[in-house]
Short mmCIF file of C-alpha atoms and ligand atoms in Angstrom, two decimals:
data_model
loop_
_atom_site.label_atom_id
_atom_site.label_comp_id
_atom_site.label_asym_id
_atom_site.label_seq_id
_atom_site.Cartn_x
_atom_site.Cartn_y
_atom_site.Cartn_z
CA UNK A 30 0.00 0.00 0.01
CA UNK A 31 1.56 3.28 -1.12
CA UNK A 32 0.84 6.71 0.34
CA UNK A 33 0.24 9.78 -1.80
CA UNK A 34 -1.84 12.93 -1.78
CA UNK A 35 -4.11 11.36 -4.36
CA UNK A 36 -4.59 8.29 -2.16
CA UNK A 37 -5.55 10.43 0.82
CA UNK A 38 -8.20 12.25 -1.25
CA UNK A 39 -9.55 8.96 -2.69
CA UNK A 40 -9.74 7.30 0.73
CA UNK A 41 -11.31 10.39 2.22
CA UNK A 42 -14.07 10.30 -0.39
CA UNK A 43 -14.69 6.56 0.00
CA UNK A 44 -14.96 6.26 3.79
CA UNK A 45 -11.28 5.35 4.44
CA UNK A 46 -12.02 1.68 3.83
CA UNK A 47 -9.00 0.94 1.63
CA UNK A 48 -6.19 1.34 4.18
CA UNK A 49 -4.45 -1.88 5.14
CA UNK A 50 -2.22 -2.68 8.20
CA UNK A 51 1.22 -1.15 7.88
CA UNK A 52 3.07 -4.38 8.57
CA UNK A 53 2.45 -8.15 8.91
CA UNK A 54 2.25 -9.31 12.54
CA UNK A 55 4.47 -12.35 11.97
CA UNK A 56 4.88 -15.50 14.11
CA UNK A 57 8.40 -16.81 14.67
CA UNK A 58 9.84 -19.37 12.23
CA UNK A 59 12.33 -21.98 13.48
CA UNK A 60 15.37 -20.35 11.85
CA UNK A 61 16.58 -17.19 10.19
CA UNK A 62 19.72 -15.86 8.60
CA UNK A 63 19.67 -12.87 10.94
CA UNK A 64 17.82 -12.35 14.22
CA UNK A 65 17.69 -8.79 15.60
CA UNK A 66 16.96 -8.50 19.30
CA UNK A 67 15.04 -5.25 19.91
CA UNK A 68 12.31 -3.52 17.88
CA UNK A 69 13.39 0.06 18.58
CA UNK A 70 14.50 2.58 16.00
CA UNK A 71 17.92 1.05 15.52
CA UNK A 72 16.69 -2.54 15.24
CA UNK A 73 14.02 -1.56 12.71
CA UNK A 74 16.35 0.56 10.58
CA UNK A 75 18.95 -2.21 10.61
CA UNK A 76 16.40 -4.69 9.34
CA UNK A 77 15.21 -2.23 6.70
CA UNK A 78 18.70 -1.55 5.33
CA UNK A 79 19.67 -5.27 5.51
CA UNK A 80 16.79 -5.92 3.13
CA UNK A 81 17.01 -2.78 1.04
CA UNK A 82 20.80 -2.32 0.66
CA UNK A 83 22.00 -5.92 0.92
CA UNK A 84 19.07 -8.11 -0.15
CA UNK A 85 19.14 -9.97 3.19
CA UNK A 86 15.47 -10.64 3.90
CA UNK A 87 15.36 -13.86 5.94
CA UNK A 88 15.43 -11.65 9.02
CA UNK A 89 13.39 -11.50 12.23
CA UNK A 90 13.09 -8.68 14.72
CA UNK A 91 12.26 -10.00 18.18
CA UNK A 92 10.65 -7.35 20.39
CA UNK A 93 9.66 -8.12 23.95
CA UNK A 94 6.91 -5.49 24.02
CA UNK A 95 5.43 -3.64 21.08
CA UNK A 96 7.33 -2.01 18.23
CA UNK A 97 8.36 1.50 19.13
CA UNK A 98 7.46 1.13 22.82
CA UNK A 99 11.02 1.83 23.96
CA UNK A 100 13.11 4.94 23.70
CA UNK A 101 12.27 5.45 20.04
CA UNK A 102 8.74 6.38 21.09
CA UNK A 103 9.81 8.28 24.22
CA UNK A 104 12.36 10.80 22.99
CA UNK A 105 12.05 14.52 22.34
CA UNK A 106 12.47 14.00 18.60
CA UNK A 107 15.44 16.26 17.97
CA UNK A 108 17.53 15.63 14.89
CA UNK A 109 20.85 17.46 14.37
CA UNK A 110 24.42 17.01 13.14
CA UNK A 111 26.47 19.14 15.52
CA UNK A 112 29.06 16.70 16.82
CA UNK A 113 32.69 17.73 16.94
CA UNK A 114 35.02 14.79 17.05
CA UNK A 115 36.17 12.64 14.11
CA UNK A 116 34.15 9.46 14.22
CA UNK A 117 31.02 11.08 15.51
CA UNK A 118 30.88 14.02 13.13
CA UNK A 119 30.96 12.07 9.87
CA UNK A 120 28.46 9.55 11.23
CA UNK A 121 25.88 12.12 12.36
CA UNK A 122 26.47 14.12 9.18
CA UNK A 123 25.57 10.99 7.18
CA UNK A 124 22.52 10.48 9.38
CA UNK A 125 21.19 13.99 8.79
CA UNK A 126 21.52 13.49 5.03
CA UNK A 127 19.52 10.26 5.31
CA UNK A 128 16.88 12.11 7.39
CA UNK A 129 16.53 14.69 4.64
CA UNK A 130 15.38 12.02 2.19
CA UNK A 131 13.70 9.67 4.63
CA UNK A 132 10.07 10.44 3.84
CA UNK A 133 10.64 9.76 0.13
CA UNK A 134 12.75 6.71 0.94
CA UNK A 135 10.08 5.15 3.19
CA UNK A 136 7.05 6.64 1.42
CA UNK A 137 5.95 7.60 4.92
CA UNK A 138 5.26 10.92 6.61
CA UNK A 139 7.75 11.09 9.47
CA UNK A 140 6.96 14.80 9.88
CA UNK A 141 10.56 15.84 9.39
CA UNK A 142 10.69 19.54 10.21
CA UNK A 143 14.00 21.37 9.67
CA UNK A 144 13.11 24.31 11.86
CA UNK A 145 16.68 24.96 13.02
CA UNK A 146 18.33 24.45 16.37
CA UNK A 147 19.99 27.23 18.40
CA UNK A 148 22.42 26.21 21.12
CA UNK A 149 22.92 29.16 23.45
CA UNK A 150 26.12 30.18 25.18
CA UNK A 151 26.43 32.34 28.28
CA UNK A 152 30.10 33.19 28.82
CA UNK A 153 33.29 34.03 26.89
CA UNK A 154 34.63 30.53 27.48
CA UNK A 155 31.43 28.95 26.18
CA UNK A 156 31.62 31.23 23.14
CA UNK A 157 35.08 29.92 22.28
CA UNK A 158 33.92 26.32 22.65
CA UNK A 159 30.81 27.01 20.54
CA UNK A 160 32.84 28.58 17.76
CA UNK A 161 35.21 25.64 17.81
CA UNK A 162 32.31 23.23 17.51
CA UNK A 163 30.72 25.33 14.78
CA UNK A 164 33.97 25.29 12.79
CA UNK A 165 34.19 21.52 13.17
CA UNK A 166 30.63 21.18 11.91
CA UNK A 167 31.44 23.31 8.86
CA UNK A 168 34.65 21.38 8.19
CA UNK A 169 32.53 18.26 8.11
CA UNK A 170 30.30 19.88 5.47
CA UNK A 171 27.35 20.60 7.75
CA UNK A 172 25.89 24.04 8.37
CA UNK A 173 26.56 26.19 11.42
CA UNK A 174 26.03 29.90 11.90
CA UNK A 175 27.37 32.06 14.69
CA UNK A 176 24.79 34.37 16.25
CA UNK A 177 25.71 37.18 18.60
CA UNK A 178 23.27 38.33 21.28
CA UNK A 179 21.24 40.49 18.86
CA UNK A 180 21.27 37.66 16.33
CA UNK A 181 19.70 35.36 18.91
CA UNK A 182 17.16 38.04 19.84
CA UNK A 183 15.99 38.24 16.22
CA UNK A 184 15.13 34.56 16.24
CA UNK A 185 14.01 34.15 19.85
CA UNK A 186 12.73 37.49 21.17
CA UNK A 187 10.84 35.86 24.02
CA UNK A 188 13.93 34.63 25.89
CA UNK A 189 15.05 36.42 29.05
CA UNK A 190 17.87 38.66 27.82
CA UNK A 191 17.99 40.57 31.10
CA UNK A 192 18.90 37.54 33.21
CA UNK A 193 21.99 38.58 35.20
CA UNK A 194 22.89 35.03 36.25
CA UNK A 195 22.76 33.46 32.82
CA UNK A 196 23.27 36.31 30.32
CA UNK A 197 22.82 35.26 26.71
CA UNK A 198 26.06 35.95 24.83
CA UNK A 199 24.91 34.32 21.58
CA UNK A 200 24.27 30.96 20.00
CA UNK A 201 25.15 28.53 17.22
CA UNK A 202 22.36 28.00 14.72
CA UNK A 203 22.09 24.87 12.63
CA UNK A 204 19.26 25.51 10.17
CA UNK A 205 19.11 21.94 8.89
CA UNK A 206 18.50 20.58 12.40
CA UNK A 207 14.93 20.11 13.65
CA UNK A 208 12.46 17.49 14.71
CA UNK A 209 10.74 14.39 13.31
CA UNK A 210 7.83 12.48 14.74
CA UNK A 211 9.43 9.67 16.72
CA UNK A 212 6.88 6.90 16.52
CA UNK A 213 6.24 7.54 12.83
CA UNK A 214 9.93 6.86 12.25
CA UNK A 215 9.55 3.47 13.91
CA UNK A 216 6.37 2.73 11.96
CA UNK A 217 7.92 3.86 8.66
CA UNK A 218 10.95 1.61 9.05
CA UNK A 219 8.74 -1.26 10.29
CA UNK A 220 6.51 -0.97 7.28
CA UNK A 221 9.46 -0.78 4.86
CA UNK A 222 11.16 -3.81 6.44
CA UNK A 223 7.97 -5.87 6.55
CA UNK A 224 7.24 -5.06 2.91
CA UNK A 225 10.66 -6.48 2.01
CA UNK A 226 10.02 -9.77 3.86
CA UNK A 227 11.36 -9.11 7.37
CA UNK A 228 9.34 -10.82 10.16
CA UNK A 229 8.40 -8.33 12.90
CA UNK A 230 7.62 -10.38 16.01
CA UNK A 231 6.16 -8.54 18.96
CA UNK A 232 5.64 -9.86 22.52
CA UNK A 233 8.66 -12.07 22.05
CA UNK A 234 11.28 -11.62 24.76
CA UNK A 235 14.75 -13.03 24.22
CA UNK A 236 15.72 -14.89 27.38
CA UNK A 237 18.97 -16.56 26.28
CA UNK A 238 21.58 -16.57 23.55
CA UNK A 239 22.80 -19.99 22.28
CA UNK A 240 26.51 -20.22 21.64
CA UNK A 241 28.40 -23.38 20.76
CA UNK A 242 32.19 -23.45 20.40
CA UNK A 243 32.42 -19.66 20.25
CA UNK A 244 29.82 -19.44 17.45
CA UNK A 245 26.27 -18.08 17.90
CA UNK A 246 23.56 -20.59 17.04
CA UNK A 247 20.34 -18.81 17.93
CA UNK A 248 18.27 -17.46 20.77
CA UNK A 249 15.84 -18.69 23.44
CA UNK A 250 12.66 -16.66 23.61
CA UNK A 251 9.34 -16.50 25.45
CA UNK A 252 7.90 -17.99 22.26
CA UNK A 253 10.42 -20.82 21.89
CA UNK A 254 13.89 -21.36 20.54
CA UNK A 255 14.88 -19.75 17.22
CA UNK A 256 18.04 -20.68 15.34
CA UNK A 257 20.01 -18.01 13.54
CA UNK A 258 23.28 -17.70 11.61
CA UNK A 259 23.74 -14.18 12.96
CA UNK A 260 22.29 -12.41 16.01
CA UNK A 261 22.36 -8.66 16.50
CA UNK A 262 21.79 -7.17 19.98
CA UNK A 263 20.14 -3.73 19.65
CA UNK A 264 18.37 -3.21 22.95
CA UNK A 265 19.45 0.32 24.06
CA UNK A 266 18.92 0.60 27.84
CA UNK A 267 18.71 -3.19 28.20
CA UNK A 268 22.00 -3.79 26.39
CA UNK A 269 23.91 -4.82 29.52
CA UNK A 270 21.32 -7.43 30.45
CA UNK A 271 21.07 -8.88 26.94
CA UNK A 272 24.86 -8.97 26.42
CA UNK A 273 25.13 -10.83 29.76
CA UNK A 274 23.07 -13.63 28.13
CA UNK A 275 26.10 -14.09 25.86
CA UNK A 276 28.48 -14.01 28.82
CA UNK A 277 29.62 -10.46 28.03
CA UNK A 278 30.11 -7.60 30.48
CA UNK A 279 29.87 -4.47 28.38
CA UNK A 280 30.84 -0.89 29.32
CA UNK A 281 27.28 0.39 29.43
CA UNK A 282 25.39 1.87 32.37
CA UNK A 283 21.63 2.39 32.24
CA UNK A 284 20.15 5.67 33.48
CA UNK A 285 16.68 7.15 33.19
CA UNK A 286 16.19 10.32 31.11
CA UNK A 287 12.99 12.29 31.52
CA UNK A 288 10.96 14.50 29.23
CA UNK A 289 7.93 16.76 29.70
CA UNK A 290 5.12 18.17 27.58
CA UNK A 291 2.81 21.11 28.26
CA UNK A 292 -0.82 21.55 27.25
CA UNK A 293 -1.31 22.44 23.58
CA UNK A 294 -0.61 26.10 22.81
CA UNK A 295 -0.82 28.23 19.67
CA UNK A 296 2.46 28.23 17.71
CA UNK A 297 5.03 30.21 19.72
CA UNK A 298 8.36 28.36 19.60
CA UNK A 299 9.51 27.75 16.04
CA UNK A 300 13.04 26.46 16.70
CA UNK A 301 14.72 23.86 18.85
CA UNK A 302 16.42 25.79 21.64
CA UNK A 303 19.14 24.46 23.96
CA UNK A 304 20.05 26.35 27.12
CA UNK A 305 23.82 26.40 27.54
CA UNK A 306 24.05 26.90 31.29
CA UNK A 307 21.73 24.20 32.59
CA UNK A 308 19.83 21.17 31.45
CA UNK A 309 16.90 22.39 29.41
CA UNK A 310 16.04 22.21 25.74
CA UNK A 311 12.70 22.78 24.06
CA UNK A 312 10.70 22.59 20.88
CA UNK A 313 6.97 22.81 20.09
CA UNK A 314 5.20 19.79 18.67
CA UNK A 315 2.78 20.01 15.75
CA UNK A 316 -0.02 19.42 18.27
CA UNK A 317 1.05 22.55 20.12
CA UNK A 318 2.62 21.02 23.23
CA UNK A 319 5.90 22.46 24.41
CA UNK A 320 8.17 19.43 24.52
CA UNK A 321 11.15 19.81 26.75
CA UNK A 322 13.87 17.68 28.19
CA UNK A 323 16.46 17.60 30.82
CA UNK A 324 19.42 15.62 31.99
CA UNK A 325 19.85 12.09 33.25
CA UNK A 326 18.85 11.03 36.69
CA UNK A 327 22.35 10.54 38.04
CA UNK A 328 22.02 7.03 39.42
CA UNK A 329 21.95 3.81 37.41
CA UNK A 330 18.45 2.33 37.08
CA UNK A 331 16.17 0.26 34.86
CA UNK A 332 13.05 2.15 35.94
CA UNK A 333 11.48 3.96 32.98
CA UNK A 334 10.22 6.77 35.21
CA UNK A 335 12.03 9.68 36.72
CA UNK A 336 12.28 11.43 40.05
CA UNK A 337 11.40 14.89 41.31
CA UNK A 338 14.90 16.44 41.69
CA UNK A 339 15.52 16.09 37.94
CA UNK A 340 12.08 17.53 37.25
CA UNK A 341 12.77 20.45 39.57
CA UNK A 342 16.11 21.09 37.89
CA UNK A 343 14.61 21.27 34.42
CA UNK A 344 11.73 23.52 35.53
CA UNK A 345 14.21 25.91 37.16
CA UNK A 346 16.38 26.00 34.07
CA UNK A 347 13.29 26.57 31.87
CA UNK A 348 12.15 29.48 34.04
CA UNK A 349 15.64 30.99 34.03
CA UNK A 350 15.82 31.28 30.28
CA UNK A 351 12.17 31.39 29.17
CA UNK A 352 9.98 32.83 31.93
CA UNK A 353 6.87 32.72 29.72
CA UNK A 354 6.83 28.94 30.12
CA UNK A 355 5.65 29.46 33.69
CA UNK A 356 2.19 30.26 32.32
CA UNK A 357 1.85 26.90 30.55
CA UNK A 358 0.37 23.93 32.36
CA UNK A 359 2.42 20.77 32.37
CA UNK A 360 0.48 17.87 30.90
CA UNK A 361 2.70 14.87 31.46
CA UNK A 362 6.22 13.58 31.94
CA UNK A 363 7.84 10.24 31.20
CA UNK A 364 11.19 8.49 31.19
CA UNK A 365 13.27 6.17 29.04
CA UNK A 366 16.29 4.03 29.87
CA UNK A 367 19.48 5.34 28.29
CA UNK A 368 22.42 3.15 27.31
CA UNK A 369 25.28 5.34 28.57
CA UNK A 370 28.79 4.55 27.33
CA UNK A 371 31.92 5.82 29.09
CA UNK A 372 32.91 8.21 26.28
CA UNK A 373 29.40 9.26 25.31
CA UNK A 374 29.78 7.67 21.89
CA UNK A 375 28.16 4.54 20.41
CA UNK A 376 29.31 1.00 19.76
CA UNK A 377 28.57 -0.78 16.47
CA UNK A 378 30.80 -3.81 16.31
CA UNK A 379 31.31 -7.56 16.17
CA UNK A 380 31.71 -9.33 19.51
CA UNK A 381 34.23 -12.06 20.43
CA UNK A 382 31.50 -14.61 19.62
CA UNK A 383 31.34 -15.37 15.88
CA UNK A 384 28.10 -14.20 14.33
CA UNK A 385 27.11 -12.05 17.32
CA UNK A 386 26.95 -8.25 16.90
CA UNK A 387 26.39 -5.36 19.24
CA UNK A 388 24.76 -1.96 18.63
CA UNK A 389 24.43 0.25 21.71
CA UNK A 390 25.85 3.23 23.61
CA UNK A 391 23.47 5.83 22.17
CA UNK A 392 23.40 7.79 25.37
CA UNK A 393 20.66 10.42 25.19
CA UNK A 394 21.11 11.14 21.49
CA UNK A 395 20.29 8.01 19.57
CA UNK A 396 17.09 9.13 17.85
CA UNK A 397 18.93 11.29 15.34
CA UNK A 398 21.24 8.35 14.70
CA UNK A 399 18.48 5.94 13.69
CA UNK A 400 18.95 6.02 9.87
CA UNK A 401 22.79 5.99 9.89
CA UNK A 402 22.94 3.40 12.66
CA UNK A 403 20.75 0.99 10.70
CA UNK A 404 22.75 1.72 7.56
CA UNK A 405 26.08 1.01 9.28
CA UNK A 406 24.91 -2.01 11.31
CA UNK A 407 23.35 -3.61 8.22
CA UNK A 408 26.63 -3.05 6.36
CA UNK A 409 28.63 -4.70 9.17
CA UNK A 410 26.30 -7.68 9.45
CA UNK A 411 26.00 -8.23 5.70
CA UNK A 412 29.65 -7.70 4.69
CA UNK A 413 31.59 -8.48 7.88
CA UNK A 414 33.33 -5.11 7.65
CA UNK A 415 32.50 -1.86 9.42
CA UNK A 416 30.93 0.89 7.34
CA UNK A 417 33.25 3.85 6.80
CA UNK A 418 31.05 6.12 8.94
CA UNK A 419 31.11 3.81 11.95
CA UNK A 420 34.63 2.36 11.84
CA UNK A 421 35.55 4.11 15.10
CA UNK A 422 32.59 2.73 17.07
CA UNK A 423 34.66 -0.21 18.26
CA UNK A 424 33.95 -2.16 21.39
CA UNK A 425 37.64 -2.69 22.18
CA UNK A 426 38.33 1.07 22.55
CA UNK A 427 37.23 0.77 26.17
CA UNK A 428 39.74 -1.95 27.00
CA UNK A 429 42.65 -0.53 24.97
CA UNK A 430 41.90 3.14 25.66
CA UNK A 431 42.77 3.79 22.02
CA UNK A 432 40.21 5.68 19.90
CA UNK A 433 37.96 7.00 22.65
CA UNK A 434 35.62 9.79 21.49
CA UNK A 435 34.95 11.87 24.57
CA UNK A 436 32.64 14.30 22.79
CA UNK A 437 31.68 16.34 25.86
CA UNK A 438 35.15 16.12 27.49
CA UNK A 439 33.54 14.75 30.65
CA UNK A 440 35.87 11.79 31.14
CA UNK A 441 34.90 8.18 31.57
CA UNK A 442 31.89 8.71 33.82
CA UNK A 443 28.70 7.40 32.30
CA UNK A 444 26.30 9.70 34.07
CA UNK A 445 28.15 12.85 33.04
CA UNK A 446 27.74 12.38 29.27
C1 FAD B 28 13.23 11.38 27.31
C2 FAD B 28 14.16 11.09 26.16
C3 FAD B 28 14.51 12.10 25.30
C4 FAD B 28 15.37 11.86 24.22
N1 FAD B 28 15.58 12.83 23.30
C5 FAD B 28 16.34 12.60 22.19
C6 FAD B 28 16.42 13.58 21.20
O1 FAD B 28 15.78 14.65 21.26
N2 FAD B 28 17.22 13.30 20.11
C7 FAD B 28 17.90 12.16 20.02
O2 FAD B 28 18.64 12.00 19.06
N3 FAD B 28 17.76 11.17 20.93
C8 FAD B 28 16.99 11.33 22.02
N4 FAD B 28 16.81 10.35 22.96
C9 FAD B 28 17.56 9.08 22.83
C10 FAD B 28 16.95 8.09 21.89
O3 FAD B 28 15.59 7.99 22.06
C11 FAD B 28 17.63 6.73 22.07
O4 FAD B 28 19.03 6.85 22.06
C12 FAD B 28 17.27 5.72 20.98
O5 FAD B 28 15.89 5.70 20.75
C13 FAD B 28 17.77 4.34 21.42
O6 FAD B 28 17.70 3.38 20.39
P1 FAD B 28 16.38 2.49 20.04
O7 FAD B 28 15.38 3.38 19.39
O8 FAD B 28 16.79 1.32 19.27
O9 FAD B 28 15.92 2.05 21.52
P2 FAD B 28 14.56 1.44 22.00
O10 FAD B 28 13.40 2.03 21.33
O11 FAD B 28 14.58 1.47 23.50
O12 FAD B 28 14.66 -0.06 21.49
C14 FAD B 28 15.20 -1.14 22.21
C15 FAD B 28 14.14 -2.24 22.20
O13 FAD B 28 14.72 -3.46 22.71
C16 FAD B 28 13.68 -4.16 23.33
N5 FAD B 28 14.25 -5.18 24.18
C17 FAD B 28 15.01 -5.03 25.31
N6 FAD B 28 15.36 -6.20 25.83
C18 FAD B 28 14.79 -7.17 25.01
C19 FAD B 28 14.78 -8.58 25.03
N7 FAD B 28 15.41 -9.29 26.01
N8 FAD B 28 14.11 -9.23 24.06
C20 FAD B 28 13.47 -8.53 23.06
N9 FAD B 28 13.45 -7.19 23.00
C21 FAD B 28 14.11 -6.52 23.97
C22 FAD B 28 12.93 -3.05 24.11
O14 FAD B 28 11.62 -3.46 24.47
C23 FAD B 28 12.96 -1.91 23.13
O15 FAD B 28 11.78 -1.82 22.35
C24 FAD B 28 15.95 10.56 24.06
C25 FAD B 28 15.60 9.52 24.92
C26 FAD B 28 14.70 9.78 25.96
C27 FAD B 28 14.28 8.68 26.88
#
């Protein structure tokens, strides 16, 4: 079933009776060429590109809940390519290019909106760091514009420019950054993968990984054993637990990250804005809600709900920079479990077990990575070699210390990235 303007009109005139389910709800077969554990954004995009780019279609995605019920459906939907270090910058640059053609690629409205992101800075030192990052972004071929205080005011007149504690010195604008509707991204990749023959199996929890003589043989699940030539672990916040099923102890800590949404308001915030002196960033959804996020809860946890100190922190930061938000009523808040790596950068690699692969370490920024991560993971699984954009995302960098990508210069402490 294809989507088009013409189709919408035709269905609208004929009672919307012609729409069909977006994907097949498959039951598990006894064996596959590739089994992907985890039906989040990265698992779904990996399956899609395995089928699309490499013709590998005897693939199953095993999801313990429902597709898109994890972080891919819980994030604040921001898409950008403003990383600084080699390794990350070419990867996220590739991802943003894929985002720009994603709706045509998937024939699905993911509501990609390149409304621009402004990251504010509030001191001379922060200005230097912002300019350095902006130059790195431009060197990579992505866009970055320096805005002084008046430049920011032109775009965001409603910010508090008189705040003595956090004066706004300026910002870096990336016009190509923006938002996309998170669950539509999951649905679009699911539909595209299913159309190409991938089995999407929901309510199927992987409970064990079968390994014989150092070679992966398949998985144990809540719906029985499934054999597989290759198994890919893509379970974000649950990565540590799933890798433990293969006897691996990986350098990932799980922390909750919270987000908040206000009641629906008339359009008032037409950018993504990031406060540079505290943990607060915001955009407005197409439904009108102000969607804003914060920082990690600083203790490791598998609870997908947050606590009040983090909520208090984000509200204070919001009020410091955008006092008008105090008039909006908060509608709801939620949490997702982040897979925090020691250097704040991801892992896409083989494991010591033949045929077993690992994709994790997305920290709090893996939504924007969804297309490029699937692209690179599919390449690795299909060809046995890392894709050029993900060659630095090696698992052994944490044991050798060589090739770490400490993007935020926070050192090897998971909860500070
Ligand atoms: C509040 C919040 C705000 C965020 N904001 C942004 C943002 O603005 N921009 C951005 O780029 N990123 C953002 N992120 C991060 C981003 O959402 C994640 O990094 C990314 O979604 C993680 O990858 P995923 O989609 O594959 O994970 P998930 O959707 O969590 O997928 C993993 C899946 O694995 C399944 N699973 C786990 N264990 C098993 C098992 N044993 N068997 C079978 N299945 C299993 C889970 O049920 C889950 O569905 C945010 C995250 C949160 C929580």
